[in-house]
Amino acid sequence: MSHATLSSLYPQHLDVLQARAAEALRRGGFDHLVVPSGTLHYQAFDDRDYPYAVNPQFKAWLPLTQTPGSWLVVTPGSKPKLVFLQPHDYWHVVPAAPSGYWVDQFEIVVIRTPEEAAQHLPDAARSAILGEPQSAIEGYAPNNPQPVIAYLEYHRAFKTAYEIEMMRQASRIGARAHRAAERAFRAGSSEFGIHLAYCQAAGQDANDLPYGNIVALNEHGAVLHYTHRDRLPPKPVRSFLIDAGASFGGYACDITRTYSAADDEFAAMIRAVDAAQLQLCDMVRAGTDYARIHLQAHLLLAGVLRDFGVLKISPEDALASGVSSAFFPHGVGHGIGLQVHDVAGFAESDTGGTLPKPDGHPYLRLTRTLAPGMVVTIEPGIYFIDMLLDELKAKGLGDAVDWARVEAFKPYGGIRIEDDVVCTDGEPLNLTREAFAADA
Ligand code: GLY
Ligand code: MN
């Protein structure tokens, strides 16, 4: 990377955010956007703090993720202001003095206590203050006006070139760590050991990663959000599903891969899901309704299940009857950016409204029509989950399935392949495949 690339792209990013802020404020009837970075939260009846999570409305402007107690002020027509808390403190690491490609674009005021921020903030009555209630200081409680938030969150789906570059860097880190995780799996490590190998290679731990690593061997792959991490490997080790991301300057990547220990039938099914996944990635094009990609995923995955003898009915019948949902029980993906599950997935417009999910698909997280700049995950999967298979039988749909084939695949858990894909004016840009290719 370069910092050179980021520094050349950042001014245009800021121009876009300034224009969005001006319009959001106009709609809300405010003069200033005021954004606290957030504060530390403490556990009940304890003096231990939870990992700090920066306000996404704050990190949209600045690559700062470890600066509690700071504030951002945006007034259309003026240079944005950063009120930067750098406390006198010998108990904790104090945030480093601001440096980097972004500092010249801000008026920066350093404060030493959280309360001092008030002296540097504009008239609260004229300000849209976006944050959580705990961020309030005397005279400045977040008011979170709906028109302002609806506008900013809707438009946040459209990434600037700077943001795509940030996500490219996150993807590079993720791909490198995924390679290390695969090596640890092939060497016989436990789920916990693979997780540590991943963190080591990423240079990130639980506080840095965009979500908790899912590291699943054998049947654990059938638990969609498996984060337990056994300390010993199972015997024998058959399969490995890893859903793990990385962060870069506040931006996330979200990557899933699945491996078989042997070159067996499960490995062939992984290749078939991979081919289907690439077809779905190719649908990430301007004007495509994302819900259509989800429904197409059902058809392709049901086709894989039929080809491997698991389903005895056509993909169309599997989708129409709900049989495919027993094997693919989550959405095909979601928007991604500052948050691994980006906001406004159902936003009908920049003033509000909700785009419905297709009937029978309650877990889809994105129903918007794709447009250039949107970044989405494409993560089809096939799982062998007892609870859902029992429900299928209870609904009288058991005849659609060859249960002996289910029993053959169940010990492998499941398959998910997930990439992060940018919608452009033309061909989709697959950040994940690009990152793996660069790390080959
Ligand atoms: N990577 C986990 C998820 O998308 O839910
Ligand atoms: Mn995901």
PDB file of C-alpha atoms in Angstrom, residues 39-53 66 207:
ATOM      1  CA  THR A  39     -16.355   6.093  25.677  1.00  0.00           C
ATOM      2  CA  LEU A  40     -15.159   3.036  27.545  1.00  0.00           C
ATOM      3  CA  HIS A  41     -17.947   0.890  29.012  1.00  0.00           C
ATOM      4  CA  TYR A  42     -17.569  -0.930  32.306  1.00  0.00           C
ATOM      5  CA  GLN A  43     -18.840  -4.314  33.397  1.00  0.00           C
ATOM      6  CA  ALA A  44     -21.645  -4.301  35.973  1.00  0.00           C
ATOM      7  CA  PHE A  45     -20.368  -4.195  39.574  1.00  0.00           C
ATOM      8  CA  ASP A  46     -16.793  -4.291  38.324  1.00  0.00           C
ATOM      9  CA  ASP A  47     -14.018  -1.914  37.297  1.00  0.00           C
ATOM     10  CA  ARG A  48     -13.167  -3.898  34.157  1.00  0.00           C
ATOM     11  CA  ASP A  49     -13.862  -2.195  30.862  1.00  0.00           C
ATOM     12  CA  TYR A  50     -15.245  -3.880  27.755  1.00  0.00           C
ATOM     13  CA  PRO A  51     -13.202  -3.638  24.566  1.00  0.00           C
ATOM     14  CA  TYR A  52     -13.674  -0.130  23.247  1.00  0.00           C
ATOM     15  CA  ALA A  53     -15.673   0.144  20.014  1.00  0.00           C
ATOM     16  CA  GLN A  66      -8.604   3.814  19.730  1.00  0.00           C
ATOM     17  CA  ASN A 207     -10.025  -6.568  20.262  1.00  0.00           C
TER      18      ASN A 207
END
